[in-house]
Backbone as JSON, one array per atom type, in Angstrom:
{
  "sequence": "XXXXXXXXXXXXXXXXXXXXXXXXXXXXXXXXXXXXXXXXXXXXXXXXXXXXXXXXXXXXXXXXXXXXXXXXXXXXXXXXXXXXXXXXXXXXXXXXXXXXXXXXXXXXXXXXXXXXXXXXXXXXXXXXXXXXXXXXXXXXXXXXXXXXXXXXXXXXXX",
  "N": [[5.12, 23.85, -7.48], [5.65, 21.79, -10.17], [3.49, 19.89, -11.18], [0.85, 17.68, -12.29], [-2.43, 16.19, -12.19], [-3.95, 13.53, -13.71], [-6.72, 11.67, -14.4], [-6.5, 10.62, -11.82], [-3.83, 9.94, -11.59], [-0.57, 11.09, -10.82], [1.61, 13.36, -12.45], [4.79, 14.7, -13.25], [6.28, 17.68, -14.57], [8.06, 16.83, -17.26], [9.41, 17.89, -19.38], [10.51, 21.03, -20.58], [9.67, 23.35, -22.88], [11.46, 25.76, -24.19], [10.67, 28.69, -25.58], [9.83, 31.51, -27.64], [6.72, 32.37, -27.24], [3.75, 32.57, -29.21], [1.42, 35.35, -29.35], [-1.82, 35.23, -27.81], [-4.16, 32.53, -27.14], [-2.81, 29.64, -25.55], [-2.58, 26.22, -25.87], [-1.45, 24.57, -24.0], [0.01, 23.83, -20.77], [1.69, 26.58, -19.46], [4.54, 28.51, -18.48], [6.59, 31.18, -17.22], [8.95, 30.61, -18.49], [8.37, 29.05, -20.71], [6.67, 26.33, -22.33], [5.19, 23.65, -20.52], [5.59, 20.16, -20.47], [4.15, 17.17, -19.59], [4.21, 14.52, -20.25], [5.67, 12.26, -22.67], [4.0, 12.15, -24.81], [2.62, 14.56, -24.53], [4.76, 16.24, -25.14], [5.22, 15.66, -27.87], [2.8, 16.56, -28.95], [2.93, 19.28, -28.26], [5.17, 20.1, -29.71], [4.17, 19.7, -32.29], [2.14, 21.58, -32.28], [3.63, 23.96, -32.0], [4.9, 23.9, -34.48], [2.67, 24.23, -36.13], [2.17, 26.85, -35.5], [4.14, 28.11, -36.8], [6.64, 28.05, -35.71], [9.82, 26.95, -35.82], [11.97, 24.03, -35.3], [14.49, 24.97, -34.69], [13.99, 27.24, -33.3], [13.29, 26.83, -30.72], [14.05, 25.28, -27.56], [14.39, 22.12, -25.94], [14.18, 21.28, -22.69], [15.13, 18.87, -20.4], [13.51, 17.93, -17.46], [13.86, 17.26, -13.96], [12.29, 14.97, -11.65], [10.27, 16.29, -8.96], [11.48, 16.55, -5.55], [10.6, 13.79, -3.55], [8.64, 12.84, -5.23], [8.51, 10.19, -5.87], [6.81, 8.95, -4.1], [4.34, 8.98, -5.23], [3.95, 6.91, -6.97], [1.83, 4.48, -8.18], [-0.33, 5.43, -6.74], [-3.57, 6.81, -6.37], [-5.02, 9.98, -6.91], [-7.29, 12.5, -5.81], [-7.08, 15.11, -6.48], [-4.84, 17.73, -7.61], [-3.87, 19.25, -5.5], [-4.1, 17.44, -3.41], [-2.18, 15.57, -4.15], [0.14, 17.16, -3.99], [0.13, 17.76, -1.23], [0.58, 15.2, -0.26], [3.15, 14.67, -1.27], [4.76, 16.84, -0.26], [4.04, 17.2, 2.47], [3.62, 14.73, 3.48], [1.03, 13.79, 3.83], [-1.37, 11.4, 3.8], [-3.18, 10.45, 0.92], [-6.74, 10.18, 0.32], [-7.32, 7.79, -1.02], [-5.25, 6.11, -0.2], [-5.7, 6.03, 2.53], [-8.02, 4.47, 2.78], [-6.99, 2.1, 1.72], [-4.95, 1.53, 3.61], [-6.56, 1.18, 5.89], [-7.97, -1.1, 5.13], [-5.8, -2.88, 5.01], [-5.08, -2.93, 7.71], [-7.4, -4.04, 8.83], [-7.39, -6.55, 7.58], [-4.99, -7.56, 8.66], [-5.69, -7.64, 11.36], [-7.74, -9.52, 11.24], [-6.26, -11.77, 10.44], [-4.63, -12.08, 12.72], [-6.63, -12.62, 14.61], [-7.63, -15.02, 13.61], [-5.36, -16.65, 13.88], [-5.12, -16.6, 16.66], [-7.48, -17.88, 17.33], [-7.01, -20.44, 16.27], [-4.87, -21.15, 17.89], [-6.14, -21.2, 20.36], [-7.92, -23.31, 19.91], [-6.07, -25.43, 19.64], [-5.0, -25.36, 22.22], [-7.3, -26.05, 23.69], [-7.65, -28.65, 22.75], [-5.32, -29.82, 23.76], [-5.84, -29.51, 26.45], [-8.11, -31.17, 26.76], [-6.9, -33.63, 26.15], [-5.08, -33.79, 28.26], [-6.87, -33.87, 30.38], [-8.12, -36.28, 29.86], [-5.95, -38.02, 30.2], [-5.52, -37.57, 32.9], [-7.91, -38.58, 33.99], [-7.55, -41.26, 33.3], [-5.27, -41.85, 34.81], [-6.31, -41.45, 37.38], [-8.21, -43.53, 37.48], [-6.45, -45.69, 37.26], [-5.05, -45.35, 39.66], [-7.12, -45.75, 41.55], [-7.74, -48.41, 40.93], [-5.31, -49.63, 41.47], [-5.11, -49.04, 44.18], [-7.35, -50.43, 45.11], [-6.57, -53.03, 44.45], [-4.32, -53.19, 46.07], [-5.45, -52.92, 48.59], [-6.98, -55.24, 48.59], [-4.95, -57.06, 48.41], [-3.73, -56.71, 50.84], [-5.71, -57.6, 52.58], [-5.82, -60.23, 51.85], [-3.38, -61.07, 52.76], [-3.7, -60.99, 55.5], [-5.26, -63.16, 56.06]],
  "CA": [[5.51, 22.52, -7.9], [5.18, 21.57, -11.53], [2.87, 18.58, -11.33], [-0.57, 17.67, -12.61], [-3.09, 14.91, -11.92], [-4.85, 13.15, -14.79], [-7.39, 10.39, -14.07], [-6.02, 10.16, -10.53], [-2.39, 9.68, -11.6], [0.25, 12.31, -10.76], [2.7, 13.5, -13.41], [5.58, 15.92, -13.08], [6.7, 18.24, -15.85], [9.28, 16.16, -17.69], [10.07, 18.7, -20.4], [10.19, 22.45, -20.7], [10.0, 23.87, -24.21], [11.8, 27.17, -24.08], [10.41, 29.32, -26.87], [9.05, 32.74, -27.62], [5.39, 31.88, -27.58], [2.94, 33.57, -29.91], [0.34, 35.97, -28.58], [-3.09, 34.51, -27.93], [-4.3, 31.36, -26.26], [-1.88, 28.51, -25.68], [-3.32, 25.02, -25.47], [-0.62, 23.75, -23.12], [0.44, 24.53, -19.56], [2.83, 27.45, -19.74], [5.12, 29.28, -17.38], [7.36, 32.31, -17.75], [10.06, 30.1, -19.3], [7.92, 28.35, -21.92], [5.57, 25.38, -22.15], [5.51, 22.46, -19.74], [5.06, 18.9, -21.0], [4.17, 16.21, -18.5], [4.48, 13.19, -20.8], [6.27, 12.3, -24.0], [2.89, 12.45, -25.72], [2.45, 16.03, -24.45], [5.88, 16.86, -25.86], [4.97, 15.53, -29.31], [1.68, 17.44, -29.29], [3.39, 20.67, -28.15], [6.04, 20.38, -30.87], [3.3, 19.82, -33.46], [1.45, 22.88, -32.16], [4.61, 25.0, -32.33], [5.09, 23.84, -35.93], [1.47, 24.86, -36.7], [2.28, 28.29, -35.24], [5.24, 28.63, -37.6], [7.87, 28.09, -34.9], [10.62, 25.8, -36.22], [12.76, 23.33, -34.27], [15.67, 25.78, -34.35], [13.55, 28.41, -32.54], [12.99, 26.45, -29.32], [14.9, 24.25, -26.93], [13.69, 21.22, -25.04], [14.97, 21.02, -21.48], [14.66, 17.74, -19.59], [13.35, 18.31, -16.05], [13.93, 16.17, -12.98], [11.09, 14.92, -10.79], [10.44, 17.03, -7.71], [11.82, 15.68, -4.41], [9.47, 13.09, -2.94], [7.65, 12.43, -6.23], [8.44, 8.71, -5.91], [5.68, 8.54, -3.25], [3.1, 8.98, -6.02], [3.87, 5.72, -7.83], [0.75, 3.55, -7.84], [-1.32, 6.07, -5.87], [-4.59, 7.61, -7.07], [-5.29, 11.24, -6.23], [-8.53, 13.18, -6.17], [-6.75, 16.45, -7.0], [-3.43, 18.14, -7.62], [-3.5, 19.7, -4.15], [-3.94, 16.24, -2.59], [-0.88, 15.01, -4.52], [1.17, 18.03, -3.42], [0.13, 17.55, 0.22], [1.22, 13.9, -0.03], [4.59, 14.79, -1.56], [5.45, 17.82, 0.57], [3.73, 17.12, 3.9], [3.42, 13.32, 3.8], [-0.37, 13.57, 4.19], [-1.85, 10.32, 2.95], [-4.41, 10.74, 0.18], [-7.9, 9.39, 0.73], [-7.23, 6.44, -1.6], [-4.34, 5.33, 0.65], [-6.32, 5.86, 3.84], [-8.87, 3.3, 2.67], [-6.11, 0.95, 1.54], [-4.32, 1.26, 4.9], [-7.58, 0.64, 6.78], [-8.19, -2.49, 4.69], [-4.62, -3.65, 5.43], [-5.17, -3.12, 9.16], [-8.5, -4.99, 9.08], [-6.89, -7.87, 7.16], [-4.0, -8.0, 9.64], [-6.42, -7.97, 12.59], [-8.43, -10.79, 10.98], [-5.24, -12.84, 10.47], [-4.26, -12.3, 14.13], [-7.76, -13.26, 15.28], [-7.66, -16.42, 13.13], [-4.23, -17.36, 14.52], [-5.47, -16.76, 18.08], [-8.53, -18.9, 17.38], [-6.35, -21.73, 16.07], [-4.08, -21.41, 19.09], [-7.1, -21.56, 21.4], [-8.39, -24.66, 19.6], [-4.98, -26.36, 20.0], [-4.93, -25.4, 23.69], [-8.45, -26.84, 24.15], [-7.34, -30.05, 22.44], [-4.31, -30.27, 24.72], [-6.52, -29.6, 27.76], [-8.92, -32.4, 26.73], [-5.98, -34.77, 26.22], [-4.56, -33.84, 29.63], [-7.99, -34.3, 31.21], [-8.29, -37.72, 29.61], [-4.83, -38.72, 30.86], [-5.76, -37.46, 34.33], [-8.96, -39.55, 34.32], [-6.94, -42.59, 33.21], [-4.4, -42.01, 35.99], [-7.16, -41.6, 38.57], [-8.74, -44.89, 37.43], [-5.34, -46.59, 37.59], [-4.78, -45.21, 41.09], [-8.2, -46.43, 42.26], [-7.58, -49.85, 40.72], [-4.11, -50.04, 42.22], [-5.47, -48.95, 45.6], [-8.25, -51.54, 45.36], [-5.76, -54.25, 44.43], [-3.45, -53.14, 47.24], [-6.28, -53.22, 49.75], [-7.29, -56.67, 48.53], [-3.72, -57.79, 48.71], [-3.51, -56.57, 52.28], [-6.69, -58.44, 53.24], [-5.42, -61.6, 51.58], [-2.21, -61.35, 53.58], [-4.17, -61.16, 56.88], [-5.91, -64.44, 56.21]],
  "C": [[4.86, 22.25, -9.25], [4.68, 20.13, -11.69], [1.42, 18.77, -11.77], [-1.12, 16.29, -12.27], [-4.08, 14.68, -13.04], [-5.4, 11.77, -14.47], [-6.8, 9.77, -12.8], [-4.51, 9.92, -10.46], [-1.62, 11.0, -11.63], [1.37, 12.23, -11.8], [3.49, 14.75, -13.05], [5.98, 16.41, -14.46], [8.05, 17.66, -16.21], [10.1, 17.03, -18.66], [9.61, 20.15, -20.3], [10.63, 22.89, -22.09], [10.23, 25.35, -24.06], [11.66, 27.8, -25.48], [9.72, 30.65, -26.66], [7.68, 32.33, -28.13], [4.59, 32.97, -28.26], [1.9, 34.17, -28.97], [-0.94, 35.16, -28.78], [-3.08, 33.27, -27.05], [-3.28, 30.27, -26.59], [-2.6, 27.29, -25.14], [-2.55, 24.12, -24.51], [-0.29, 24.53, -21.86], [1.69, 25.35, -19.86], [3.3, 28.12, -18.46], [5.94, 30.39, -18.02], [8.46, 31.85, -18.7], [9.63, 29.42, -20.59], [6.75, 27.43, -21.6], [6.06, 24.15, -21.4], [4.85, 21.24, -20.39], [5.25, 17.83, -19.94], [4.44, 14.78, -18.96], [5.15, 13.35, -22.16], [5.21, 12.62, -25.06], [2.6, 13.96, -25.73], [3.54, 16.74, -25.26], [5.64, 16.81, -27.36], [3.84, 16.47, -29.75], [2.12, 18.91, -29.26], [4.3, 21.03, -29.32], [5.21, 20.54, -32.15], [2.57, 21.17, -33.44], [2.39, 24.02, -32.51], [4.83, 25.06, -33.84], [3.91, 24.51, -36.64], [1.54, 26.39, -36.56], [3.43, 28.92, -36.03], [6.54, 28.75, -36.83], [8.65, 26.81, -35.2], [11.44, 25.23, -35.07], [13.98, 24.14, -33.83], [15.3, 27.0, -33.5], [13.15, 28.07, -31.11], [13.95, 25.37, -28.85], [14.03, 23.39, -26.04], [14.62, 20.91, -23.87], [14.33, 19.87, -20.71], [14.61, 18.17, -18.13], [13.39, 17.08, -15.16], [12.64, 16.14, -12.15], [11.33, 15.71, -9.51], [10.79, 16.07, -6.58], [10.55, 15.08, -3.8], [8.44, 12.59, -3.93], [7.49, 10.92, -6.29], [7.29, 8.17, -5.06], [4.4, 8.34, -4.07], [2.91, 7.72, -6.85], [2.77, 4.79, -7.31], [-0.35, 4.13, -6.97], [-2.29, 6.88, -6.73], [-4.9, 8.85, -6.23], [-6.61, 11.83, -6.72], [-8.24, 14.54, -6.8], [-5.25, 16.68, -6.96], [-3.0, 18.53, -6.21], [-3.33, 18.49, -3.21], [-2.58, 15.59, -2.88], [0.26, 15.84, -3.92], [1.27, 17.84, -1.91], [0.8, 16.22, 0.56], [2.73, 13.99, -0.21], [5.29, 15.67, -0.53], [5.25, 17.61, 2.07], [3.48, 15.7, 4.39], [2.01, 13.03, 4.33], [-0.93, 12.52, 3.24], [-3.12, 10.74, 2.22], [-5.52, 9.79, 0.59], [-7.82, 7.96, 0.19], [-6.31, 5.55, -0.77], [-4.93, 5.09, 2.03], [-7.19, 4.61, 3.82], [-8.04, 2.03, 2.52], [-5.47, 0.56, 2.87], [-5.32, 0.66, 5.89], [-7.87, -0.82, 6.43], [-7.03, -3.38, 5.15], [-4.69, -3.93, 6.93], [-6.26, -4.12, 9.52], [-8.04, -6.4, 8.73], [-5.89, -8.42, 8.18], [-4.68, -8.41, 10.94], [-7.16, -9.3, 12.41], [-7.45, -11.95, 11.01], [-4.82, -13.14, 11.91], [-5.38, -13.01, 14.88], [-7.85, -14.74, 14.89], [-6.55, -17.23, 13.78], [-4.53, -17.59, 15.99], [-6.53, -17.84, 18.25], [-7.94, -20.3, 17.21], [-5.54, -22.13, 17.28], [-4.99, -21.85, 20.23], [-7.64, -22.97, 21.17], [-7.33, -25.71, 19.95], [-4.89, -26.5, 21.52], [-6.1, -26.21, 24.26], [-8.22, -28.32, 23.9], [-6.33, -30.61, 23.43], [-4.94, -30.42, 26.11], [-7.38, -30.86, 27.82], [-8.05, -33.63, 26.85], [-5.42, -34.9, 27.63], [-5.64, -34.32, 30.59], [-8.22, -35.8, 31.08], [-7.18, -38.51, 30.28], [-5.03, -38.71, 32.37], [-6.82, -38.48, 34.78], [-8.39, -40.97, 34.31], [-6.06, -42.85, 34.42], [-5.23, -42.21, 37.26], [-7.76, -43.0, 38.63], [-7.67, -45.9, 37.81], [-5.02, -46.56, 39.08], [-5.84, -45.94, 41.9], [-8.06, -47.94, 42.15], [-6.39, -50.38, 41.51], [-4.41, -50.05, 43.71], [-6.36, -50.13, 45.99], [-7.47, -52.85, 45.43], [-4.84, -54.31, 45.65], [-4.24, -53.51, 48.5], [-6.66, -54.69, 49.75], [-6.08, -57.49, 48.91], [-3.42, -57.77, 50.19], [-4.47, -57.46, 53.05], [-6.33, -59.91, 53.04], [-4.24, -62.0, 52.48], [-2.62, -61.59, 55.03], [-4.77, -62.53, 57.06], [-4.96, -65.53, 56.36]]
}
């Protein structure tokens, strides 16, 4: 897979410069077909280097490359290494940076659920107190009514 990781960000080879490369060290990632450029800046630097080596624009071709399948998973994700990025793309293994993010998301969600449950419990306690108060009022009314009824019955006997 033609990808690299720079400062935690994954890049795929966007351009392939097909050229007969000079002997000696090459300052850019190379493959059997030519030099790989991961950004437009890399492309400009590689073209400048080819010019320094005496290779003119008519002696090389620039081929636009497509992102590898699954590369969209890398957007906004930080990677510790190229192999971690490849494992994420090919095997859907979450990188360590996402594991921590997912754990934080789960903790936040659990805290929100706990807060909602606490509020629900407080409302239930309030409703229970109100029901208890109404019950006490009804019991007092019943006692008063019973007392008045008993008095009324005694008054009727006289």
